[in-house]
């Protein structure tokens, strides 16, 4: 019997496909971070792409077409934020069913363009094709390194790890959509994440920021990416997640504690930031003052174990990954 | 009743979606050519993407997975050739059904990587996701302008228009696949087109080359793109297509003359080149000597009419376009 890619896991599959690839001279950082970094003359470019498929990443009835477009664009723009960079140009691949109403296609594109323009970037091209199987959106973002690219690999034992924003709200919004719960504010948070481009640029300017990525698969799997790339262990503490009465009330109404849901919630598009221990107080305070955003220290880096631990134990299922035999 | 995008035509839909877009300061050429051109410091980047969907662009049984991957990559690399540029970096978005054999995914990726490496470029990143609806491949290519970008808009009345290679062979190969005809060499030509990157760079270095694009929709619609972008008319002559006994024999066996099929054949990935009349002889001869490729003058630019004419008449259906109510 032939093995199927189901069960290999998204990251296992990527490793298998890409392990033989050659690297060009101008590639500063290739596969393995939020963006690739490419040298172009004196500049360093950031390159990333992100696909959103109907019935895999979204259901059409979840929101307006503008929401679907906005979120698809933010999922790619967020990778530029994660490197501390600036987004400049965007390519949009759209595969659309032939019976899609023109007004829907226009709304989708307007949502995409709004997200792109909100960070000062421009849609410069793309591809438009018929689809026999629902809406497919693939967004490529070209950005520029500002100062330095902040990688996943810079975390050191003793560093602290922090996360921006009301982490977990998008996961609750997704849960509400999937289970038909009336929770409009959380659903709005899920459908309309903010690209943290400005916050990412602020962080890259602080020498005490050692590593960064965005929370797209979930706090636990994304912290594990940092741990692996940096060769450190990471301890996370669920009681350090920022207080959130709305979230607590939501999960209580669903008969759940909520903290496990919050650390496993993907598509948050907040920033996970690793900071030098001596400076984290100063950096966090200045960050909040500058951006008006919440930042919460939720753990620390260690050399006493590998991988991640949550509240002192190795967590089971950690977050979302394609090709794991789950939906 | 709500209008569907079916019937709007691919190019009508693109116009509708993109007419409100803002253009950024660093955008040298935005939507409307084979690639976007972006200023990055002293350099000019080329950006393009191209999607290949199972059951829209290909059937899995048409070839080996390596063939499907190769062709998907060439369709995007060809846009860099059309600008006379150099391909540097590639992003690969793959959406794959969970039951796809691992060996198939590996073959697909190997074909992609072979095409990318054949032109000296490097795969630097991408996105991998589950698909509920067949294989989806979206290839983004980042290139660099060499000398100058050759646009669609430079054609002048009196210029001649030429095409490289054995134009029409891929269309016959596709016909053979769709109608289950035994024509392995033509099928091979369809599945394994060559990216004309070297040829494109050679043309950009000739000041007598005024406009260029690649043949992806078909000679007729692509010549019309040049005519529209340049504000000229173009006359094409089917008896000037290069002689091709294999093609003639194929179409004869199918009860067809073949010349109409040749001018409507898409996915050829040959170059359509507009040349100054005074220099075309010299350029064509030097091109053949330098590249070993065929080049055929097939028409001329005129101010005596708009759009395109074939053998003195306005052609009917011209080539492939999505959302035209056809497959």
XYZ file of N, CA and C in Angstrom, chain A residues 1 12 15 35 46 50 67 73 104 108 125 129 134 140-141 171 176 186 190 228-229 277 281-282 301-302 304:
81
model
N 0.839 -1.205 0.000
C 0.000 0.000 0.000
C 0.875 1.257 0.000
N 6.351 17.736 8.688
C 7.052 16.559 8.181
C 7.060 16.546 6.667
N 9.473 19.211 5.316
C 10.862 18.746 5.430
C 11.202 17.766 4.315
N 9.411 34.495 6.932
C 9.645 34.941 5.559
C 11.006 34.435 5.115
N 11.924 40.693 1.989
C 11.184 39.650 2.703
C 10.143 39.068 1.755
N 0.709 32.917 1.556
C -0.223 32.223 2.431
C -1.536 31.981 1.686
N -14.798 40.395 4.702
C -14.110 39.776 5.843
C -13.173 38.663 5.376
N -5.628 38.258 3.459
C -4.471 39.149 3.280
C -3.679 39.273 4.577
N -19.881 39.402 -5.097
C -19.082 38.688 -4.096
C -17.587 38.840 -4.409
N -14.796 40.548 -1.952
C -13.595 39.814 -1.556
C -12.345 40.637 -1.867
N -0.100 42.816 -8.841
C -0.343 41.817 -9.864
C -0.984 40.584 -9.270
N -8.173 32.818 -12.081
C -8.506 31.610 -12.824
C -9.821 31.042 -12.322
N -14.658 25.751 -5.211
C -14.679 26.772 -4.181
C -13.637 27.847 -4.395
N 0.767 36.612 -1.919
C 2.217 36.722 -1.782
C 2.544 38.148 -1.387
N 3.363 38.304 -0.367
C 3.772 39.645 0.052
C 5.276 39.785 -0.118
N -9.444 32.377 18.501
C -9.781 30.958 18.661
C -11.194 30.772 19.193
N -16.942 29.710 18.119
C -18.332 30.200 18.049
C -18.912 29.978 16.650
N -16.394 38.253 19.512
C -15.299 37.298 19.314
C -15.215 36.877 17.842
N -12.122 37.297 15.244
C -11.589 36.228 14.391
C -11.525 36.668 12.926
N 12.831 25.083 18.781
C 13.613 24.240 17.868
C 14.633 25.060 17.091
N 14.185 26.208 16.562
C 15.094 27.024 15.737
C 16.244 27.584 16.570
N 16.231 39.050 29.398
C 15.603 39.137 30.718
C 15.856 40.493 31.378
N 11.191 44.335 31.163
C 10.299 45.285 31.819
C 10.241 46.605 31.062
N 11.433 47.085 30.760
C 11.544 48.368 30.062
C 10.926 48.269 28.668
N 12.769 31.083 28.484
C 13.604 30.121 27.759
C 14.581 29.486 28.738
N 14.869 28.227 28.516
C 15.675 27.476 29.471
C 16.595 26.511 28.734
N 17.313 23.762 30.540
C 17.130 22.561 31.376
C 16.272 21.485 30.688
